[in-house]
JSON list of C-alpha atoms in Angstrom, two decimals:
[
{"chain": "A", "resi": 1294, "resn": "MET", "atom": "CA", "xyz": [30.12, -6.71, -25.91]},
{"chain": "A", "resi": 1295, "resn": "ILE", "atom": "CA", "xyz": [30.12, -4.42, -22.91]},
{"chain": "A", "resi": 1296, "resn": "SER", "atom": "CA", "xyz": [30.79, -0.78, -23.73]},
{"chain": "A", "resi": 1297, "resn": "SER", "atom": "CA", "xyz": [34.55, -0.14, -23.96]},
{"chain": "A", "resi": 1298, "resn": "PHE", "atom": "CA", "xyz": [34.16, 2.56, -21.32]},
{"chain": "A", "resi": 1299, "resn": "PHE", "atom": "CA", "xyz": [33.17, -0.11, -18.80]},
{"chain": "A", "resi": 1300, "resn": "SER", "atom": "CA", "xyz": [34.84, -3.26, -20.12]},
{"chain": "A", "resi": 1301, "resn": "LYS", "atom": "CA", "xyz": [38.28, -2.95, -18.50]},
{"chain": "A", "resi": 1302, "resn": "TYR", "atom": "CA", "xyz": [37.17, -3.88, -14.99]},
{"chain": "A", "resi": 1303, "resn": "HIS", "atom": "CA", "xyz": [34.05, -5.99, -14.79]},
{"chain": "A", "resi": 1304, "resn": "PHE", "atom": "CA", "xyz": [33.09, -8.39, -11.98]},
{"chain": "A", "resi": 1305, "resn": "ASN", "atom": "CA", "xyz": [30.22, -10.90, -12.17]},
{"chain": "A", "resi": 1306, "resn": "LEU", "atom": "CA", "xyz": [29.36, -12.23, -8.74]},
{"chain": "A", "resi": 1307, "resn": "ASN", "atom": "CA", "xyz": [27.05, -15.06, -7.74]},
{"chain": "A", "resi": 1308, "resn": "GLU", "atom": "CA", "xyz": [26.09, -13.86, -4.27]},
{"chain": "A", "resi": 1309, "resn": "ILE", "atom": "CA", "xyz": [27.40, -10.92, -2.25]},
{"chain": "A", "resi": 1310, "resn": "ASP", "atom": "CA", "xyz": [26.27, -8.80, 0.67]},
{"chain": "A", "resi": 1311, "resn": "SER", "atom": "CA", "xyz": [26.17, -5.71, -1.53]},
{"chain": "A", "resi": 1312, "resn": "THR", "atom": "CA", "xyz": [27.81, -4.82, -4.84]},
{"chain": "A", "resi": 1313, "resn": "ASN", "atom": "CA", "xyz": [28.28, -1.31, -3.48]},
{"chain": "A", "resi": 1314, "resn": "ASN", "atom": "CA", "xyz": [30.16, -2.63, -0.46]},
{"chain": "A", "resi": 1315, "resn": "PHE", "atom": "CA", "xyz": [32.24, -4.84, -2.77]},
{"chain": "A", "resi": 1316, "resn": "LEU", "atom": "CA", "xyz": [33.39, -1.88, -4.89]},
{"chain": "A", "resi": 1317, "resn": "ILE", "atom": "CA", "xyz": [33.96, 0.43, -1.93]},
{"chain": "A", "resi": 1318, "resn": "LYS", "atom": "CA", "xyz": [36.26, -2.16, -0.32]},
{"chain": "A", "resi": 1319, "resn": "LEU", "atom": "CA", "xyz": [37.95, -2.91, -3.64]},
{"chain": "A", "resi": 1320, "resn": "ASN", "atom": "CA", "xyz": [38.66, 0.76, -4.25]},
{"chain": "A", "resi": 1321, "resn": "LYS", "atom": "CA", "xyz": [40.49, 0.98, -0.94]},
{"chain": "A", "resi": 1322, "resn": "LEU", "atom": "CA", "xyz": [42.87, -1.75, -2.09]},
{"chain": "A", "resi": 1323, "resn": "LYS", "atom": "CA", "xyz": [43.56, -0.28, -5.52]},
{"chain": "A", "resi": 1324, "resn": "LYS", "atom": "CA", "xyz": [42.70, 3.03, -7.13]},
{"chain": "A", "resi": 1325, "resn": "PHE", "atom": "CA", "xyz": [41.18, 2.36, -10.52]},
{"chain": "A", "resi": 1326, "resn": "LYS", "atom": "CA", "xyz": [41.74, 4.73, -13.41]},
{"chain": "A", "resi": 1327, "resn": "TYR", "atom": "CA", "xyz": [38.74, 3.45, -15.35]},
{"chain": "A", "resi": 1328, "resn": "PRO", "atom": "CA", "xyz": [35.19, 2.78, -14.18]},
{"chain": "A", "resi": 1329, "resn": "VAL", "atom": "CA", "xyz": [34.57, -0.56, -12.50]},
{"chain": "A", "resi": 1330, "resn": "VAL", "atom": "CA", "xyz": [31.33, -2.53, -12.85]},
{"chain": "A", "resi": 1331, "resn": "ALA", "atom": "CA", "xyz": [30.10, -5.24, -10.49]},
{"chain": "A", "resi": 1332, "resn": "THR", "atom": "CA", "xyz": [26.93, -7.28, -10.96]},
{"chain": "A", "resi": 1333, "resn": "ALA", "atom": "CA", "xyz": [25.45, -10.00, -8.77]},
{"chain": "A", "resi": 1334, "resn": "ASP", "atom": "CA", "xyz": [22.76, -12.64, -9.10]},
{"chain": "A", "resi": 1335, "resn": "PHE", "atom": "CA", "xyz": [21.79, -12.04, -5.48]},
{"chain": "A", "resi": 1336, "resn": "GLN", "atom": "CA", "xyz": [22.52, -9.51, -2.74]},
{"chain": "A", "resi": 1337, "resn": "ASN", "atom": "CA", "xyz": [21.73, -10.48, 0.83]},
{"chain": "A", "resi": 1338, "resn": "MET", "atom": "CA", "xyz": [22.22, -6.91, 2.05]},
{"chain": "A", "resi": 1339, "resn": "GLY", "atom": "CA", "xyz": [21.26, -4.88, -1.02]},
{"chain": "A", "resi": 1340, "resn": "LYS", "atom": "CA", "xyz": [21.21, -1.16, -0.29]},
{"chain": "A", "resi": 1341, "resn": "GLY", "atom": "CA", "xyz": [18.42, 1.34, -0.70]},
{"chain": "A", "resi": 1342, "resn": "ARG", "atom": "CA", "xyz": [18.26, 4.98, 0.32]},
{"chain": "A", "resi": 1343, "resn": "ASN", "atom": "CA", "xyz": [18.13, 5.97, 4.00]},
{"chain": "A", "resi": 1344, "resn": "LYS", "atom": "CA", "xyz": [19.42, 2.56, 5.14]},
{"chain": "A", "resi": 1345, "resn": "ASN", "atom": "CA", "xyz": [16.52, 0.79, 3.43]},
{"chain": "A", "resi": 1346, "resn": "SER", "atom": "CA", "xyz": [17.20, -2.57, 1.81]},
{"chain": "A", "resi": 1347, "resn": "TRP", "atom": "CA", "xyz": [16.66, -3.64, -1.79]},
{"chain": "A", "resi": 1348, "resn": "HIS", "atom": "CA", "xyz": [14.87, -7.00, -2.13]},
{"chain": "A", "resi": 1349, "resn": "SER", "atom": "CA", "xyz": [15.27, -9.09, -5.27]},
{"chain": "A", "resi": 1350, "resn": "GLU", "atom": "CA", "xyz": [14.77, -12.75, -6.23]},
{"chain": "A", "resi": 1351, "resn": "LYS", "atom": "CA", "xyz": [18.01, -14.48, -7.17]},
{"chain": "A", "resi": 1352, "resn": "GLY", "atom": "CA", "xyz": [18.84, -14.24, -10.86]},
{"chain": "A", "resi": 1353, "resn": "LYS", "atom": "CA", "xyz": [15.68, -12.33, -11.76]},
{"chain": "A", "resi": 1354, "resn": "ASN", "atom": "CA", "xyz": [16.79, -8.72, -11.88]},
{"chain": "A", "resi": 1355, "resn": "LEU", "atom": "CA", "xyz": [19.70, -6.45, -12.73]},
{"chain": "A", "resi": 1356, "resn": "LEU", "atom": "CA", "xyz": [21.74, -5.75, -9.60]},
{"chain": "A", "resi": 1357, "resn": "MET", "atom": "CA", "xyz": [24.73, -3.62, -10.53]},
{"chain": "A", "resi": 1358, "resn": "SER", "atom": "CA", "xyz": [27.16, -1.15, -9.04]},
{"chain": "A", "resi": 1359, "resn": "ILE", "atom": "CA", "xyz": [29.52, 1.20, -10.85]},
{"chain": "A", "resi": 1360, "resn": "LEU", "atom": "CA", "xyz": [32.64, 2.81, -9.40]},
{"chain": "A", "resi": 1361, "resn": "PHE", "atom": "CA", "xyz": [33.88, 6.12, -10.77]},
{"chain": "A", "resi": 1362, "resn": "ASN", "atom": "CA", "xyz": [37.12, 7.66, -9.57]},
{"chain": "A", "resi": 1363, "resn": "HIS", "atom": "CA", "xyz": [36.81, 11.25, -10.67]},
{"chain": "A", "resi": 1364, "resn": "LYS", "atom": "CA", "xyz": [36.90, 14.84, -9.47]},
{"chain": "A", "resi": 1365, "resn": "VAL", "atom": "CA", "xyz": [33.49, 16.46, -9.12]},
{"chain": "A", "resi": 1366, "resn": "GLU", "atom": "CA", "xyz": [32.76, 19.64, -7.22]},
{"chain": "A", "resi": 1367, "resn": "LEU", "atom": "CA", "xyz": [30.54, 18.88, -4.25]},
{"chain": "A", "resi": 1368, "resn": "ASN", "atom": "CA", "xyz": [28.14, 21.56, -5.46]},
{"chain": "A", "resi": 1369, "resn": "ASP", "atom": "CA", "xyz": [27.72, 19.56, -8.69]},
{"chain": "A", "resi": 1370, "resn": "GLN", "atom": "CA", "xyz": [26.93, 16.24, -7.04]},
{"chain": "A", "resi": 1371, "resn": "PHE", "atom": "CA", "xyz": [23.31, 16.19, -8.27]},
{"chain": "A", "resi": 1372, "resn": "LYS", "atom": "CA", "xyz": [24.61, 15.92, -11.84]},
{"chain": "A", "resi": 1373, "resn": "LEU", "atom": "CA", "xyz": [25.52, 12.29, -11.21]},
{"chain": "A", "resi": 1374, "resn": "ASN", "atom": "CA", "xyz": [22.09, 11.62, -9.75]},
{"chain": "A", "resi": 1375, "resn": "ALA", "atom": "CA", "xyz": [20.52, 13.15, -12.86]},
{"chain": "A", "resi": 1376, "resn": "ILE", "atom": "CA", "xyz": [22.77, 11.16, -15.22]},
{"chain": "A", "resi": 1377, "resn": "ILE", "atom": "CA", "xyz": [21.73, 7.88, -13.61]},
{"chain": "A", "resi": 1378, "resn": "SER", "atom": "CA", "xyz": [18.05, 8.86, -13.31]},
{"chain": "A", "resi": 1379, "resn": "LEU", "atom": "CA", "xyz": [17.76, 9.90, -16.95]},
{"chain": "A", "resi": 1380, "resn": "SER", "atom": "CA", "xyz": [19.75, 6.89, -18.17]},
{"chain": "A", "resi": 1381, "resn": "ILE", "atom": "CA", "xyz": [17.53, 4.38, -16.36]},
{"chain": "A", "resi": 1382, "resn": "ALA", "atom": "CA", "xyz": [14.38, 6.22, -17.45]},
{"chain": "A", "resi": 1383, "resn": "GLU", "atom": "CA", "xyz": [15.59, 6.11, -21.05]},
{"chain": "A", "resi": 1384, "resn": "LEU", "atom": "CA", "xyz": [16.35, 2.40, -20.68]},
{"chain": "A", "resi": 1385, "resn": "VAL", "atom": "CA", "xyz": [12.87, 1.59, -19.39]},
{"chain": "A", "resi": 1386, "resn": "SER", "atom": "CA", "xyz": [11.34, 3.68, -22.18]},
{"chain": "A", "resi": 1387, "resn": "ILE", "atom": "CA", "xyz": [12.95, 1.30, -24.69]},
{"chain": "A", "resi": 1388, "resn": "TYR", "atom": "CA", "xyz": [10.76, -1.51, -23.34]},
{"chain": "A", "resi": 1389, "resn": "THR", "atom": "CA", "xyz": [7.43, 0.27, -22.86]},
{"chain": "A", "resi": 1390, "resn": "ASP", "atom": "CA", "xyz": [5.22, 2.86, -24.54]},
{"chain": "A", "resi": 1391, "resn": "ASN", "atom": "CA", "xyz": [4.02, 4.03, -21.11]},
{"chain": "A", "resi": 1392, "resn": "LYS", "atom": "CA", "xyz": [5.35, 7.29, -19.74]},
{"chain": "A", "resi": 1393, "resn": "VAL", "atom": "CA", "xyz": [8.37, 6.76, -17.49]},
{"chain": "A", "resi": 1394, "resn": "TYR", "atom": "CA", "xyz": [8.93, 9.12, -14.56]},
{"chain": "A", "resi": 1395, "resn": "VAL", "atom": "CA", "xyz": [11.69, 9.98, -12.10]},
{"chain": "A", "resi": 1396, "resn": "LYS", "atom": "CA", "xyz": [10.47, 9.95, -8.51]},
{"chain": "A", "resi": 1397, "resn": "TRP", "atom": "CA", "xyz": [12.76, 12.40, -6.74]},
{"chain": "A", "resi": 1398, "resn": "PRO", "atom": "CA", "xyz": [15.40, 11.69, -5.73]},
{"chain": "A", "resi": 1399, "resn": "ASN", "atom": "CA", "xyz": [16.27, 8.17, -6.91]},
{"chain": "A", "resi": 1400, "resn": "ASP", "atom": "CA", "xyz": [13.40, 5.96, -8.11]},
{"chain": "A", "resi": 1401, "resn": "ILE", "atom": "CA", "xyz": [12.05, 5.26, -11.59]},
{"chain": "A", "resi": 1402, "resn": "ILE", "atom": "CA", "xyz": [8.29, 4.90, -11.97]},
{"chain": "A", "resi": 1403, "resn": "VAL", "atom": "CA", "xyz": [6.09, 3.46, -14.71]},
{"chain": "A", "resi": 1404, "resn": "CYS", "atom": "CA", "xyz": [2.30, 2.98, -14.47]},
{"chain": "A", "resi": 1405, "resn": "ASN", "atom": "CA", "xyz": [2.54, 4.43, -10.93]},
{"chain": "A", "resi": 1406, "resn": "ASN", "atom": "CA", "xyz": [4.78, 1.52, -9.88]},
{"chain": "A", "resi": 1407, "resn": "LYS", "atom": "CA", "xyz": [8.46, 1.43, -9.05]},
{"chain": "A", "resi": 1408, "resn": "ILE", "atom": "CA", "xyz": [10.56, -0.41, -11.61]},
{"chain": "A", "resi": 1409, "resn": "ALA", "atom": "CA", "xyz": [14.06, 0.73, -10.64]},
{"chain": "A", "resi": 1410, "resn": "GLY", "atom": "CA", "xyz": [16.05, 2.61, -8.04]},
{"chain": "A", "resi": 1411, "resn": "PHE", "atom": "CA", "xyz": [19.60, 3.54, -7.21]},
{"chain": "A", "resi": 1412, "resn": "ILE", "atom": "CA", "xyz": [21.86, 4.84, -4.49]},
{"chain": "A", "resi": 1413, "resn": "VAL", "atom": "CA", "xyz": [24.97, 7.01, -4.80]},
{"chain": "A", "resi": 1414, "resn": "GLU", "atom": "CA", "xyz": [27.76, 6.78, -2.21]},
{"chain": "A", "resi": 1415, "resn": "ASN", "atom": "CA", "xyz": [30.45, 9.43, -2.54]},
{"chain": "A", "resi": 1416, "resn": "THR", "atom": "CA", "xyz": [33.88, 9.82, -1.03]},
{"chain": "A", "resi": 1417, "resn": "VAL", "atom": "CA", "xyz": [34.50, 13.52, -0.45]},
{"chain": "A", "resi": 1418, "resn": "ARG", "atom": "CA", "xyz": [37.69, 15.40, 0.39]},
{"chain": "A", "resi": 1419, "resn": "LYS", "atom": "CA", "xyz": [37.87, 19.19, 0.67]},
{"chain": "A", "resi": 1420, "resn": "ASN", "atom": "CA", "xyz": [34.56, 19.69, -1.16]},
{"chain": "A", "resi": 1421, "resn": "ILE", "atom": "CA", "xyz": [35.67, 17.45, -4.04]},
{"chain": "A", "resi": 1422, "resn": "ILE", "atom": "CA", "xyz": [34.00, 14.12, -4.77]},
{"chain": "A", "resi": 1423, "resn": "LYS", "atom": "CA", "xyz": [36.94, 11.78, -5.36]},
{"chain": "A", "resi": 1424, "resn": "SER", "atom": "CA", "xyz": [34.97, 8.61, -6.00]},
{"chain": "A", "resi": 1425, "resn": "SER", "atom": "CA", "xyz": [31.34, 7.60, -6.46]},
{"chain": "A", "resi": 1426, "resn": "VAL", "atom": "CA", "xyz": [29.79, 4.17, -6.21]},
{"chain": "A", "resi": 1427, "resn": "ILE", "atom": "CA", "xyz": [26.34, 3.92, -7.77]},
{"chain": "A", "resi": 1428, "resn": "GLY", "atom": "CA", "xyz": [24.21, 0.93, -6.87]},
{"chain": "A", "resi": 1429, "resn": "ILE", "atom": "CA", "xyz": [21.43, 0.26, -9.37]},
{"chain": "A", "resi": 1430, "resn": "GLY", "atom": "CA", "xyz": [18.53, -2.16, -9.23]},
{"chain": "A", "resi": 1431, "resn": "VAL", "atom": "CA", "xyz": [16.24, -2.70, -12.23]},
{"chain": "A", "resi": 1432, "resn": "ASN", "atom": "CA", "xyz": [13.32, -5.13, -11.94]},
{"chain": "A", "resi": 1433, "resn": "ILE", "atom": "CA", "xyz": [13.41, -7.32, -15.04]},
{"chain": "A", "resi": 1434, "resn": "ASN", "atom": "CA", "xyz": [11.98, -10.85, -14.71]},
{"chain": "A", "resi": 1435, "resn": "GLN", "atom": "CA", "xyz": [10.57, -10.90, -11.16]},
{"chain": "A", "resi": 1436, "resn": "LYS", "atom": "CA", "xyz": [6.79, -11.32, -10.99]},
{"chain": "A", "resi": 1437, "resn": "LYS", "atom": "CA", "xyz": [6.02, -11.15, -7.25]},
{"chain": "A", "resi": 1438, "resn": "PHE", "atom": "CA", "xyz": [7.27, -8.48, -4.85]},
{"chain": "A", "resi": 1439, "resn": "GLN", "atom": "CA", "xyz": [7.06, -7.56, -1.22]},
{"chain": "A", "resi": 1440, "resn": "LYS", "atom": "CA", "xyz": [4.79, -4.65, -0.41]},
{"chain": "A", "resi": 1441, "resn": "PHE", "atom": "CA", "xyz": [6.46, -1.37, -1.31]},
{"chain": "A", "resi": 1442, "resn": "ASN", "atom": "CA", "xyz": [5.34, 2.24, -1.46]},
{"chain": "A", "resi": 1443, "resn": "PRO", "atom": "CA", "xyz": [4.75, 2.65, -4.34]},
{"chain": "A", "resi": 1444, "resn": "ASP", "atom": "CA", "xyz": [4.14, -0.93, -5.48]},
{"chain": "A", "resi": 1445, "resn": "ALA", "atom": "CA", "xyz": [6.85, -2.57, -7.58]},
{"chain": "A", "resi": 1446, "resn": "THR", "atom": "CA", "xyz": [6.67, -3.76, -11.16]},
{"chain": "A", "resi": 1447, "resn": "SER", "atom": "CA", "xyz": [9.09, -5.23, -13.71]},
{"chain": "A", "resi": 1448, "resn": "LEU", "atom": "CA", "xyz": [9.70, -5.38, -17.43]},
{"chain": "A", "resi": 1449, "resn": "SER", "atom": "CA", "xyz": [8.28, -8.90, -17.38]},
{"chain": "A", "resi": 1450, "resn": "ILE", "atom": "CA", "xyz": [5.06, -7.76, -15.72]},
{"chain": "A", "resi": 1451, "resn": "LEU", "atom": "CA", "xyz": [4.70, -4.86, -18.15]},
{"chain": "A", "resi": 1452, "resn": "ASN", "atom": "CA", "xyz": [5.16, -6.98, -21.27]},
{"chain": "A", "resi": 1453, "resn": "ASN", "atom": "CA", "xyz": [4.35, -10.55, -20.16]},
{"chain": "A", "resi": 1454, "resn": "LYS", "atom": "CA", "xyz": [7.71, -11.89, -21.35]},
{"chain": "A", "resi": 1455, "resn": "GLU", "atom": "CA", "xyz": [11.17, -12.59, -19.99]},
{"chain": "A", "resi": 1456, "resn": "TYR", "atom": "CA", "xyz": [14.35, -10.75, -20.91]},
{"chain": "A", "resi": 1457, "resn": "GLU", "atom": "CA", "xyz": [18.05, -11.48, -21.08]},
{"chain": "A", "resi": 1458, "resn": "ILE", "atom": "CA", "xyz": [19.44, -9.59, -18.10]},
{"chain": "A", "resi": 1459, "resn": "ASP", "atom": "CA", "xyz": [22.86, -9.20, -19.73]},
{"chain": "A", "resi": 1460, "resn": "GLU", "atom": "CA", "xyz": [21.29, -7.51, -22.73]},
{"chain": "A", "resi": 1461, "resn": "VAL", "atom": "CA", "xyz": [19.44, -5.02, -20.50]},
{"chain": "A", "resi": 1462, "resn": "LYS", "atom": "CA", "xyz": [22.69, -4.39, -18.62]},
{"chain": "A", "resi": 1463, "resn": "LYS", "atom": "CA", "xyz": [24.60, -3.65, -21.83]},
{"chain": "A", "resi": 1464, "resn": "ARG", "atom": "CA", "xyz": [21.97, -1.18, -22.96]},
{"chain": "A", "resi": 1465, "resn": "LEU", "atom": "CA", "xyz": [22.00, 0.61, -19.61]},
{"chain": "A", "resi": 1466, "resn": "LEU", "atom": "CA", "xyz": [25.80, 0.87, -19.56]},
{"chain": "A", "resi": 1467, "resn": "GLU", "atom": "CA", "xyz": [25.75, 2.34, -23.07]},
{"chain": "A", "resi": 1468, "resn": "LEU", "atom": "CA", "xyz": [23.23, 4.99, -21.98]},
{"chain": "A", "resi": 1469, "resn": "ILE", "atom": "CA", "xyz": [25.18, 5.84, -18.83]},
{"chain": "A", "resi": 1470, "resn": "GLU", "atom": "CA", "xyz": [28.38, 6.16, -20.86]},
{"chain": "A", "resi": 1471, "resn": "ILE", "atom": "CA", "xyz": [26.76, 8.56, -23.33]},
{"chain": "A", "resi": 1472, "resn": "ASN", "atom": "CA", "xyz": [25.24, 10.71, -20.60]},
{"chain": "A", "resi": 1473, "resn": "TYR", "atom": "CA", "xyz": [28.36, 10.66, -18.42]},
{"chain": "A", "resi": 1474, "resn": "LYS", "atom": "CA", "xyz": [30.76, 11.58, -21.25]},
{"chain": "A", "resi": 1475, "resn": "ASN", "atom": "CA", "xyz": [28.48, 14.07, -22.99]},
{"chain": "A", "resi": 1476, "resn": "PHE", "atom": "CA", "xyz": [26.73, 15.70, -20.09]},
{"chain": "A", "resi": 1477, "resn": "ASP", "atom": "CA", "xyz": [24.02, 18.04, -21.35]},
{"chain": "A", "resi": 1478, "resn": "PRO", "atom": "CA", "xyz": [23.66, 21.28, -19.36]},
{"chain": "A", "resi": 1479, "resn": "LYS", "atom": "CA", "xyz": [19.93, 21.01, -20.07]},
{"chain": "A", "resi": 1480, "resn": "PHE", "atom": "CA", "xyz": [19.72, 17.96, -17.82]},
{"chain": "A", "resi": 1481, "resn": "LEU", "atom": "CA", "xyz": [17.58, 19.81, -15.29]},
{"chain": "A", "resi": 1482, "resn": "ILE", "atom": "CA", "xyz": [14.94, 20.58, -17.93]},
{"chain": "A", "resi": 1483, "resn": "GLN", "atom": "CA", "xyz": [14.87, 16.92, -18.96]},
{"chain": "A", "resi": 1484, "resn": "TYR", "atom": "CA", "xyz": [14.71, 15.83, -15.32]},
{"chain": "A", "resi": 1485, "resn": "ASN", "atom": "CA", "xyz": [11.83, 18.15, -14.46]},
{"chain": "A", "resi": 1486, "resn": "ASN", "atom": "CA", "xyz": [9.94, 17.16, -17.61]},
{"chain": "A", "resi": 1487, "resn": "ILE", "atom": "CA", "xyz": [9.58, 13.59, -16.33]},
{"chain": "A", "resi": 1488, "resn": "LEU", "atom": "CA", "xyz": [9.21, 14.36, -12.61]},
{"chain": "A", "resi": 1489, "resn": "PHE", "atom": "CA", "xyz": [6.76, 12.03, -10.88]},
{"chain": "A", "resi": 1490, "resn": "ARG", "atom": "CA", "xyz": [3.60, 13.73, -9.54]},
{"chain": "A", "resi": 1491, "resn": "LYS", "atom": "CA", "xyz": [4.77, 17.17, -10.58]},
{"chain": "A", "resi": 1492, "resn": "ASN", "atom": "CA", "xyz": [2.08, 19.79, -9.88]},
{"chain": "A", "resi": 1493, "resn": "LYS", "atom": "CA", "xyz": [-0.14, 17.19, -8.19]},
{"chain": "A", "resi": 1494, "resn": "TYR", "atom": "CA", "xyz": [-1.06, 17.26, -4.52]},
{"chain": "A", "resi": 1495, "resn": "THR", "atom": "CA", "xyz": [0.85, 14.53, -2.70]},
{"chain": "A", "resi": 1496, "resn": "LYS", "atom": "CA", "xyz": [1.26, 13.64, 0.97]},
{"chain": "A", "resi": 1497, "resn": "PHE", "atom": "CA", "xyz": [4.70, 14.09, 2.48]},
{"chain": "A", "resi": 1498, "resn": "VAL", "atom": "CA", "xyz": [6.19, 13.78, 5.94]},
{"chain": "A", "resi": 1499, "resn": "THR", "atom": "CA", "xyz": [8.98, 15.87, 7.42]},
{"chain": "A", "resi": 1500, "resn": "GLY", "atom": "CA", "xyz": [9.93, 15.00, 10.98]},
{"chain": "A", "resi": 1501, "resn": "GLU", "atom": "CA", "xyz": [6.55, 14.34, 12.61]},
{"chain": "A", "resi": 1502, "resn": "ASN", "atom": "CA", "xyz": [4.68, 16.74, 10.34]},
{"chain": "A", "resi": 1503, "resn": "ILE", "atom": "CA", "xyz": [2.47, 15.34, 7.56]},
{"chain": "A", "resi": 1504, "resn": "PHE", "atom": "CA", "xyz": [1.39, 17.76, 4.86]},
{"chain": "A", "resi": 1505, "resn": "ARG", "atom": "CA", "xyz": [0.05, 17.94, 1.30]},
{"chain": "A", "resi": 1506, "resn": "ALA", "atom": "CA", "xyz": [1.93, 19.85, -1.36]},
{"chain": "A", "resi": 1507, "resn": "LYS", "atom": "CA", "xyz": [2.65, 20.00, -5.07]},
{"chain": "A", "resi": 1508, "resn": "ILE", "atom": "CA", "xyz": [6.16, 19.42, -6.34]},
{"chain": "A", "resi": 1509, "resn": "GLN", "atom": "CA", "xyz": [7.00, 22.35, -8.60]},
{"chain": "A", "resi": 1510, "resn": "SER", "atom": "CA", "xyz": [10.59, 21.66, -9.60]},
{"chain": "A", "resi": 1511, "resn": "VAL", "atom": "CA", "xyz": [13.92, 20.15, -8.66]},
{"chain": "A", "resi": 1512, "resn": "GLN", "atom": "CA", "xyz": [16.81, 22.61, -8.43]},
{"chain": "A", "resi": 1513, "resn": "TYR", "atom": "CA", "xyz": [20.41, 22.35, -9.61]},
{"chain": "A", "resi": 1514, "resn": "ASP", "atom": "CA", "xyz": [21.59, 21.35, -6.14]},
{"chain": "A", "resi": 1515, "resn": "GLY", "atom": "CA", "xyz": [19.05, 18.52, -6.00]},
{"chain": "A", "resi": 1516, "resn": "SER", "atom": "CA", "xyz": [16.66, 20.26, -3.64]},
{"chain": "A", "resi": 1517, "resn": "VAL", "atom": "CA", "xyz": [12.96, 20.34, -4.43]},
{"chain": "A", "resi": 1518, "resn": "ILE", "atom": "CA", "xyz": [10.57, 23.30, -4.46]},
{"chain": "A", "resi": 1519, "resn": "MET", "atom": "CA", "xyz": [7.02, 22.57, -3.28]},
{"chain": "A", "resi": 1520, "resn": "LYS", "atom": "CA", "xyz": [3.87, 24.61, -2.89]},
{"chain": "A", "resi": 1521, "resn": "ASP", "atom": "CA", "xyz": [1.64, 23.70, 0.05]},
{"chain": "A", "resi": 1522, "resn": "GLU", "atom": "CA", "xyz": [-2.14, 24.05, 0.29]},
{"chain": "A", "resi": 1523, "resn": "THR", "atom": "CA", "xyz": [-1.85, 27.64, 1.51]},
{"chain": "A", "resi": 1524, "resn": "GLY", "atom": "CA", "xyz": [0.05, 28.56, -1.65]},
{"chain": "A", "resi": 1525, "resn": "LYS", "atom": "CA", "xyz": [3.34, 28.97, 0.20]},
{"chain": "A", "resi": 1526, "resn": "SER", "atom": "CA", "xyz": [6.47, 27.68, -1.56]},
{"chain": "A", "resi": 1527, "resn": "LYS", "atom": "CA", "xyz": [9.00, 25.70, 0.44]},
{"chain": "A", "resi": 1528, "resn": "LYS", "atom": "CA", "xyz": [12.39, 24.24, -0.37]},
{"chain": "A", "resi": 1529, "resn": "PHE", "atom": "CA", "xyz": [13.49, 20.82, 0.89]},
{"chain": "A", "resi": 1530, "resn": "LYS", "atom": "CA", "xyz": [16.80, 19.02, 0.59]},
{"chain": "A", "resi": 1531, "resn": "VAL", "atom": "CA", "xyz": [17.19, 15.31, -0.06]},
{"chain": "A", "resi": 1532, "resn": "ASN", "atom": "CA", "xyz": [16.38, 13.30, 3.11]},
{"chain": "A", "resi": 1533, "resn": "ASP", "atom": "CA", "xyz": [14.41, 16.23, 4.58]},
{"chain": "A", "resi": 1534, "resn": "ILE", "atom": "CA", "xyz": [11.09, 14.77, 3.48]},
{"chain": "A", "resi": 1535, "resn": "LYS", "atom": "CA", "xyz": [9.50, 11.46, 2.53]},
{"chain": "A", "resi": 1536, "resn": "TYR", "atom": "CA", "xyz": [6.59, 10.59, 0.24]},
{"chain": "A", "resi": 1537, "resn": "LEU", "atom": "CA", "xyz": [3.37, 9.21, 1.78]},
{"chain": "A", "resi": 1538, "resn": "LEU", "atom": "CA", "xyz": [1.57, 8.11, -1.40]}
]
């Protein structure tokens, strides 16, 4: 059974432009008191961050969006990002003994390859987040991928077996419920402990400027502190920079 927290409103779709779009439109028609979950076998306009698209073979992966109608201070918006990041990382850790990392701000990495990602779309009024739609993609049974940076992988590639997507979905919803209901103030410590390429020189681009720096930590507001090759520390907000691995 699906977690009771999520079982009241659950939509299973065959094909849709985007499960995020579906829930955003649905929420305009009716305000839901409880979380709403939508999954799809295929999305022809799946969303990634910065208007990127999410590519997935039909019926091979977990494509899911969750709607929360809640009241969250705008200054606390990174909490939701952390809840989803840590939940997916914990999920993947169930299926592999390899170290699982969070690639700031919204990808999950194992064996230096991307296995999952998500996007959060908030509706904000007067510095209060009234609703959040989280689109999640977890690579499960797909074996071949388009070229990504970093390269993509899946549970099936990691373990040379196929999985029941519904079972993976149930586990992830259980983890999200636990982390959402029992939010641990130590989330930032947990997040930074599994930060991808922490304290390792990595290429980044900001505007037209390419530079090498080490990620030192992610802050409470979701910004990242880096130290460049001159030893100078700099702070960047989400969307200010991009990895060039």
